[in-house]
Amino acid sequence: MKQLTRSAIPEREGWLRRKQTQKWIFLLFAITPAFGGYLLFTLYPNLMSAYYSLLNWNGISDPVFVGFQNYVTLFQDKYVWRALFHNLIYMFFVPAFVILISLLLAYILTNKNYKGTPFYKVIFFFPNVLSSVVVALLWAFIYDGSFGLLNSMLRLVGINIGEYYWLGEIKTALWAIIPPYVWAGVGFYVIIFMNAMVTIPKSLYESAILEGATPMTRLVKITIPLIMPIVRVGALFLVLGSLKGFEHVLILTNGGPAGSTDVIGLYMFNLAFGAEYHNYGYASAVGMFLFVVLVIAKLITDKYITSQTVEY
């Protein structure tokens, strides 16, 4: 091996130092924008929310430190628990319907080899292109009692319920908000599940067909177990989204009638920015409570939805 001369050793050390410096500069410029954005727009606001939850503050006057009094008030607030109950209803039904419908549609489009499959994919994904505001306004038109599409379709099949306002009645408003969430979420997960299903070898289905397995059996015994990690992640996102989302509720009912559709996110929003209240401190306490609920929901989802990967 060629030995380095005494004069070459410092040059090599200098070259190594320059390479190390270039490496750190590259890492600095690559990581700083993302990490800085996270600190500025995510971590810092969350830390400030935890601090604000200890204050009695309307956002304008001087804040007054009250300690954990906001949390004591929160646990005695019946409206918080009513809103949480509504969130739990959405958390149970929305992910269940979205996952079930998406799996069935993805399985049909993947295994039936329809010529119009690309067209169907575009149609199913179309609601995801629309904003939450547009989706909510479309469904507000569907549910309208005077000229709504739902009442008109019911009349076509011989069911005349008059000018029934689905979003204006306590007994139907809460359940009427579930279909917009499902309709807006199905298309995205159809695409995700289809991309996962096409990776499954066709030989597995061929062997199952030779053994007499029905399409539903193949779906339950082959398809779902093999894509379960994808389903698990989708279920987690849907559960967390159902707990913290409130855009559709805000536009469709604003929590009414008589608070029958109120959710924690909307309740917190109205506490901070509503016409009647401007209590940033208490709203922040509700936000921290929602954070705890999201963490618990995530842990429950991890526990009861298997993450085991099935190999073939």
Short mmCIF file of N, CA and C in Angstrom, two decimals, residues 67-180:
data_model
loop_
_atom_site.label_atom_id
_atom_site.label_comp_id
_atom_site.label_asym_id
_atom_site.label_seq_id
_atom_site.Cartn_x
_atom_site.Cartn_y
_atom_site.Cartn_z
N GLY A 67 -54.68 28.53 37.03
CA GLY A 67 -54.26 27.16 37.30
C GLY A 67 -55.12 26.15 36.56
N PHE A 68 -55.57 25.15 37.29
CA PHE A 68 -56.36 24.07 36.69
C PHE A 68 -57.86 24.30 36.81
N GLN A 69 -58.27 25.53 37.07
CA GLN A 69 -59.69 25.81 37.22
C GLN A 69 -60.46 25.54 35.93
N ASN A 70 -59.86 25.81 34.78
CA ASN A 70 -60.53 25.53 33.50
C ASN A 70 -60.81 24.04 33.35
N TYR A 71 -59.90 23.20 33.83
CA TYR A 71 -60.09 21.76 33.73
C TYR A 71 -61.18 21.28 34.70
N VAL A 72 -61.25 21.91 35.86
CA VAL A 72 -62.34 21.59 36.80
C VAL A 72 -63.68 21.95 36.18
N THR A 73 -63.74 23.12 35.55
CA THR A 73 -64.98 23.53 34.87
C THR A 73 -65.30 22.59 33.72
N LEU A 74 -64.27 22.14 33.00
CA LEU A 74 -64.47 21.24 31.86
C LEU A 74 -65.15 19.94 32.27
N PHE A 75 -64.67 19.33 33.35
CA PHE A 75 -65.23 18.06 33.77
C PHE A 75 -66.64 18.21 34.34
N GLN A 76 -67.03 19.43 34.67
CA GLN A 76 -68.39 19.68 35.14
C GLN A 76 -69.30 20.21 34.03
N ASP A 77 -68.74 20.39 32.85
CA ASP A 77 -69.48 20.97 31.72
C ASP A 77 -70.22 19.86 30.97
N LYS A 78 -71.53 19.84 31.05
CA LYS A 78 -72.32 18.79 30.40
C LYS A 78 -72.25 18.89 28.88
N TYR A 79 -71.98 20.08 28.36
CA TYR A 79 -71.93 20.25 26.91
C TYR A 79 -70.68 19.59 26.32
N VAL A 80 -69.60 19.56 27.09
CA VAL A 80 -68.40 18.86 26.64
C VAL A 80 -68.68 17.38 26.48
N TRP A 81 -69.35 16.80 27.45
CA TRP A 81 -69.62 15.36 27.40
C TRP A 81 -70.66 15.02 26.34
N ARG A 82 -71.60 15.92 26.12
CA ARG A 82 -72.55 15.71 25.02
C ARG A 82 -71.83 15.74 23.68
N ALA A 83 -70.92 16.70 23.51
CA ALA A 83 -70.16 16.79 22.27
C ALA A 83 -69.27 15.56 22.09
N LEU A 84 -68.65 15.08 23.18
CA LEU A 84 -67.82 13.88 23.10
C LEU A 84 -68.64 12.67 22.70
N PHE A 85 -69.85 12.56 23.21
CA PHE A 85 -70.73 11.44 22.83
C PHE A 85 -71.01 11.46 21.34
N HIS A 86 -71.27 12.63 20.79
CA HIS A 86 -71.49 12.74 19.34
C HIS A 86 -70.23 12.35 18.56
N ASN A 87 -69.07 12.78 19.06
CA ASN A 87 -67.81 12.39 18.42
C ASN A 87 -67.63 10.88 18.42
N LEU A 88 -67.99 10.23 19.52
CA LEU A 88 -67.84 8.78 19.61
C LEU A 88 -68.77 8.07 18.62
N ILE A 89 -69.94 8.62 18.39
CA ILE A 89 -70.85 8.05 17.39
C ILE A 89 -70.21 8.13 16.00
N TYR A 90 -69.68 9.30 15.67
CA TYR A 90 -69.02 9.46 14.38
C TYR A 90 -67.79 8.55 14.29
N MET A 91 -67.04 8.44 15.41
CA MET A 91 -65.83 7.63 15.42
C MET A 91 -66.14 6.16 15.14
N PHE A 92 -67.30 5.71 15.57
CA PHE A 92 -67.65 4.30 15.36
C PHE A 92 -68.21 4.06 13.96
N PHE A 93 -69.13 4.90 13.52
CA PHE A 93 -69.84 4.62 12.27
C PHE A 93 -69.08 5.07 11.03
N VAL A 94 -68.45 6.24 11.06
CA VAL A 94 -67.78 6.74 9.86
C VAL A 94 -66.64 5.83 9.41
N PRO A 95 -65.68 5.47 10.27
CA PRO A 95 -64.62 4.56 9.81
C PRO A 95 -65.16 3.20 9.37
N ALA A 96 -66.16 2.68 10.10
CA ALA A 96 -66.70 1.36 9.75
C ALA A 96 -67.31 1.37 8.35
N PHE A 97 -68.12 2.38 8.05
CA PHE A 97 -68.76 2.45 6.73
C PHE A 97 -67.74 2.73 5.63
N VAL A 98 -66.81 3.65 5.89
CA VAL A 98 -65.82 4.00 4.86
C VAL A 98 -64.94 2.80 4.53
N ILE A 99 -64.45 2.10 5.54
CA ILE A 99 -63.58 0.94 5.31
C ILE A 99 -64.35 -0.16 4.60
N LEU A 100 -65.56 -0.46 5.05
CA LEU A 100 -66.35 -1.54 4.45
C LEU A 100 -66.67 -1.25 2.99
N ILE A 101 -67.20 -0.08 2.71
CA ILE A 101 -67.57 0.27 1.33
C ILE A 101 -66.33 0.34 0.44
N SER A 102 -65.26 0.91 0.94
CA SER A 102 -64.03 1.05 0.15
C SER A 102 -63.44 -0.32 -0.18
N LEU A 103 -63.45 -1.25 0.78
CA LEU A 103 -62.93 -2.58 0.52
C LEU A 103 -63.75 -3.30 -0.54
N LEU A 104 -65.06 -3.22 -0.44
CA LEU A 104 -65.93 -3.90 -1.42
C LEU A 104 -65.73 -3.32 -2.81
N LEU A 105 -65.73 -1.99 -2.93
CA LEU A 105 -65.57 -1.37 -4.24
C LEU A 105 -64.18 -1.66 -4.82
N ALA A 106 -63.16 -1.56 -3.99
CA ALA A 106 -61.80 -1.82 -4.47
C ALA A 106 -61.65 -3.27 -4.91
N TYR A 107 -62.25 -4.19 -4.17
CA TYR A 107 -62.16 -5.61 -4.52
C TYR A 107 -62.87 -5.90 -5.84
N ILE A 108 -64.04 -5.29 -6.03
CA ILE A 108 -64.79 -5.51 -7.27
C ILE A 108 -64.03 -4.95 -8.46
N LEU A 109 -63.54 -3.71 -8.33
CA LEU A 109 -62.84 -3.09 -9.45
C LEU A 109 -61.51 -3.78 -9.76
N THR A 110 -60.88 -4.35 -8.76
CA THR A 110 -59.59 -5.00 -8.96
C THR A 110 -59.73 -6.38 -9.59
N ASN A 111 -60.75 -7.12 -9.21
CA ASN A 111 -60.85 -8.52 -9.61
C ASN A 111 -61.83 -8.78 -10.74
N LYS A 112 -62.67 -7.84 -11.07
CA LYS A 112 -63.65 -8.06 -12.14
C LYS A 112 -63.15 -7.59 -13.50
N ASN A 113 -62.06 -6.82 -13.51
CA ASN A 113 -61.44 -6.36 -14.76
C ASN A 113 -62.43 -5.63 -15.67
N TYR A 114 -63.17 -4.69 -15.09
CA TYR A 114 -64.08 -3.88 -15.89
C TYR A 114 -63.28 -2.96 -16.82
N LYS A 115 -63.82 -2.76 -18.03
CA LYS A 115 -63.16 -1.86 -18.97
C LYS A 115 -63.18 -0.42 -18.47
N GLY A 116 -64.23 -0.09 -17.72
CA GLY A 116 -64.34 1.28 -17.23
C GLY A 116 -63.73 1.52 -15.88
N THR A 117 -62.84 0.64 -15.42
CA THR A 117 -62.24 0.79 -14.09
C THR A 117 -61.54 2.13 -13.90
N PRO A 118 -60.72 2.61 -14.86
CA PRO A 118 -60.10 3.94 -14.67
C PRO A 118 -61.15 5.04 -14.51
N PHE A 119 -62.25 4.93 -15.27
CA PHE A 119 -63.30 5.94 -15.14
C PHE A 119 -63.95 5.89 -13.76
N TYR A 120 -64.21 4.68 -13.26
CA TYR A 120 -64.81 4.54 -11.94
C TYR A 120 -63.87 5.08 -10.86
N LYS A 121 -62.58 4.88 -11.03
CA LYS A 121 -61.62 5.39 -10.06
C LYS A 121 -61.69 6.91 -9.99
N VAL A 122 -61.82 7.55 -11.14
CA VAL A 122 -61.93 9.00 -11.17
C VAL A 122 -63.23 9.45 -10.50
N ILE A 123 -64.33 8.76 -10.79
CA ILE A 123 -65.62 9.12 -10.22
C ILE A 123 -65.60 8.97 -8.70
N PHE A 124 -65.05 7.87 -8.22
CA PHE A 124 -65.02 7.65 -6.78
C PHE A 124 -64.11 8.66 -6.08
N PHE A 125 -63.04 9.06 -6.75
CA PHE A 125 -62.09 9.97 -6.14
C PHE A 125 -62.54 11.43 -6.22
N PHE A 126 -63.54 11.70 -7.04
CA PHE A 126 -63.98 13.08 -7.28
C PHE A 126 -64.31 13.84 -6.00
N PRO A 127 -65.03 13.26 -5.01
CA PRO A 127 -65.32 14.02 -3.79
C PRO A 127 -64.09 14.50 -3.05
N ASN A 128 -62.96 13.80 -3.20
CA ASN A 128 -61.76 14.22 -2.51
C ASN A 128 -61.12 15.45 -3.14
N VAL A 129 -61.50 15.74 -4.38
CA VAL A 129 -61.00 16.95 -5.03
C VAL A 129 -61.73 18.18 -4.50
N LEU A 130 -62.95 17.98 -4.03
CA LEU A 130 -63.76 19.08 -3.53
C LEU A 130 -63.36 19.44 -2.11
N SER A 131 -63.52 20.69 -1.77
CA SER A 131 -63.24 21.12 -0.40
C SER A 131 -64.37 20.69 0.53
N SER A 132 -64.09 20.72 1.81
CA SER A 132 -65.11 20.35 2.80
C SER A 132 -66.33 21.26 2.72
N VAL A 133 -66.10 22.52 2.38
CA VAL A 133 -67.21 23.47 2.27
C VAL A 133 -68.14 23.07 1.13
N VAL A 134 -67.56 22.72 -0.02
CA VAL A 134 -68.38 22.34 -1.17
C VAL A 134 -69.15 21.06 -0.88
N VAL A 135 -68.49 20.08 -0.26
CA VAL A 135 -69.16 18.82 0.08
C VAL A 135 -70.33 19.09 1.01
N ALA A 136 -70.11 19.91 2.03
CA ALA A 136 -71.18 20.21 2.98
C ALA A 136 -72.34 20.94 2.31
N LEU A 137 -72.04 21.87 1.41
CA LEU A 137 -73.11 22.60 0.72
C LEU A 137 -73.91 21.68 -0.20
N LEU A 138 -73.24 20.74 -0.86
CA LEU A 138 -73.94 19.76 -1.70
C LEU A 138 -74.92 18.95 -0.88
N TRP A 139 -74.48 18.48 0.28
CA TRP A 139 -75.36 17.67 1.11
C TRP A 139 -76.43 18.51 1.80
N ALA A 140 -76.16 19.78 2.02
CA ALA A 140 -77.21 20.67 2.53
C ALA A 140 -78.34 20.77 1.51
N PHE A 141 -77.97 20.82 0.23
CA PHE A 141 -79.00 20.83 -0.83
C PHE A 141 -79.75 19.50 -0.87
N ILE A 142 -79.04 18.40 -0.72
CA ILE A 142 -79.69 17.07 -0.74
C ILE A 142 -80.70 16.95 0.39
N TYR A 143 -80.37 17.47 1.56
CA TYR A 143 -81.24 17.32 2.73
C TYR A 143 -82.31 18.41 2.84
N ASP A 144 -82.28 19.39 1.96
CA ASP A 144 -83.24 20.49 2.07
C ASP A 144 -84.67 19.98 1.98
N GLY A 145 -85.54 20.53 2.83
CA GLY A 145 -86.92 20.04 2.87
C GLY A 145 -87.78 20.51 1.71
N SER A 146 -87.50 21.69 1.17
CA SER A 146 -88.35 22.24 0.12
C SER A 146 -88.01 21.70 -1.26
N PHE A 147 -86.75 21.69 -1.60
CA PHE A 147 -86.35 21.26 -2.95
C PHE A 147 -85.18 20.28 -2.91
N GLY A 148 -84.99 19.61 -1.79
CA GLY A 148 -83.88 18.70 -1.63
C GLY A 148 -84.01 17.43 -2.46
N LEU A 149 -82.88 16.87 -2.85
CA LEU A 149 -82.85 15.67 -3.68
C LEU A 149 -83.38 14.45 -2.94
N LEU A 150 -83.08 14.34 -1.65
CA LEU A 150 -83.50 13.15 -0.90
C LEU A 150 -85.01 13.03 -0.82
N ASN A 151 -85.69 14.10 -0.49
CA ASN A 151 -87.15 14.07 -0.42
C ASN A 151 -87.77 13.79 -1.79
N SER A 152 -87.15 14.34 -2.84
CA SER A 152 -87.67 14.10 -4.19
C SER A 152 -87.53 12.64 -4.58
N MET A 153 -86.41 12.01 -4.24
CA MET A 153 -86.22 10.60 -4.54
C MET A 153 -87.18 9.73 -3.75
N LEU A 154 -87.44 10.09 -2.51
CA LEU A 154 -88.40 9.33 -1.71
C LEU A 154 -89.80 9.42 -2.30
N ARG A 155 -90.16 10.59 -2.82
CA ARG A 155 -91.47 10.72 -3.45
C ARG A 155 -91.57 9.89 -4.72
N LEU A 156 -90.44 9.73 -5.43
CA LEU A 156 -90.46 8.92 -6.64
C LEU A 156 -90.77 7.46 -6.36
N VAL A 157 -90.37 6.98 -5.18
CA VAL A 157 -90.63 5.58 -4.83
C VAL A 157 -91.87 5.44 -3.96
N GLY A 158 -92.68 6.50 -3.89
CA GLY A 158 -93.96 6.41 -3.19
C GLY A 158 -93.93 6.76 -1.72
N ILE A 159 -92.83 7.35 -1.24
CA ILE A 159 -92.74 7.74 0.17
C ILE A 159 -92.80 9.27 0.24
N ASN A 160 -93.92 9.78 0.68
CA ASN A 160 -94.12 11.22 0.74
C ASN A 160 -94.10 11.67 2.20
N ILE A 161 -93.03 12.33 2.59
CA ILE A 161 -92.90 12.81 3.96
C ILE A 161 -93.02 14.33 4.03
N GLY A 162 -93.51 14.93 2.96
CA GLY A 162 -93.69 16.37 2.92
C GLY A 162 -92.37 17.11 2.87
N GLU A 163 -92.35 18.31 3.37
CA GLU A 163 -91.13 19.12 3.39
C GLU A 163 -90.38 18.87 4.71
N TYR A 164 -89.79 17.70 4.78
CA TYR A 164 -89.08 17.31 6.00
C TYR A 164 -87.64 17.80 5.94
N TYR A 165 -87.25 18.55 6.93
CA TYR A 165 -85.88 19.09 6.99
C TYR A 165 -85.03 18.17 7.86
N TRP A 166 -84.22 17.36 7.17
CA TRP A 166 -83.43 16.34 7.85
C TRP A 166 -82.43 16.93 8.82
N LEU A 167 -81.88 18.09 8.49
CA LEU A 167 -80.90 18.73 9.35
C LEU A 167 -81.54 19.64 10.40
N GLY A 168 -82.84 19.79 10.34
CA GLY A 168 -83.53 20.66 11.28
C GLY A 168 -84.29 19.92 12.36
N GLU A 169 -84.23 18.60 12.34
CA GLU A 169 -84.92 17.79 13.34
C GLU A 169 -83.91 17.10 14.24
N ILE A 170 -84.14 17.14 15.53
CA ILE A 170 -83.20 16.57 16.50
C ILE A 170 -83.00 15.07 16.28
N LYS A 171 -84.06 14.37 15.92
CA LYS A 171 -83.96 12.91 15.82
C LYS A 171 -83.24 12.44 14.56
N THR A 172 -83.03 13.31 13.58
CA THR A 172 -82.36 12.89 12.34
C THR A 172 -81.08 13.67 12.03
N ALA A 173 -80.89 14.83 12.64
CA ALA A 173 -79.76 15.69 12.26
C ALA A 173 -78.42 15.01 12.52
N LEU A 174 -78.27 14.37 13.67
CA LEU A 174 -76.99 13.73 13.99
C LEU A 174 -76.63 12.65 12.99
N TRP A 175 -77.60 11.82 12.62
CA TRP A 175 -77.34 10.71 11.70
C TRP A 175 -77.21 11.19 10.27
N ALA A 176 -77.82 12.34 9.95
CA ALA A 176 -77.72 12.86 8.59
C ALA A 176 -76.34 13.39 8.26
N ILE A 177 -75.51 13.64 9.26
CA ILE A 177 -74.17 14.15 9.00
C ILE A 177 -73.20 13.03 8.67
N ILE A 178 -73.53 11.79 9.00
CA ILE A 178 -72.63 10.67 8.73
C ILE A 178 -72.44 10.43 7.23
N PRO A 179 -73.51 10.39 6.39
CA PRO A 179 -73.31 10.16 4.95
C PRO A 179 -72.35 11.13 4.26
N PRO A 180 -72.37 12.45 4.55
CA PRO A 180 -71.37 13.32 3.90
C PRO A 180 -69.93 12.93 4.22
#
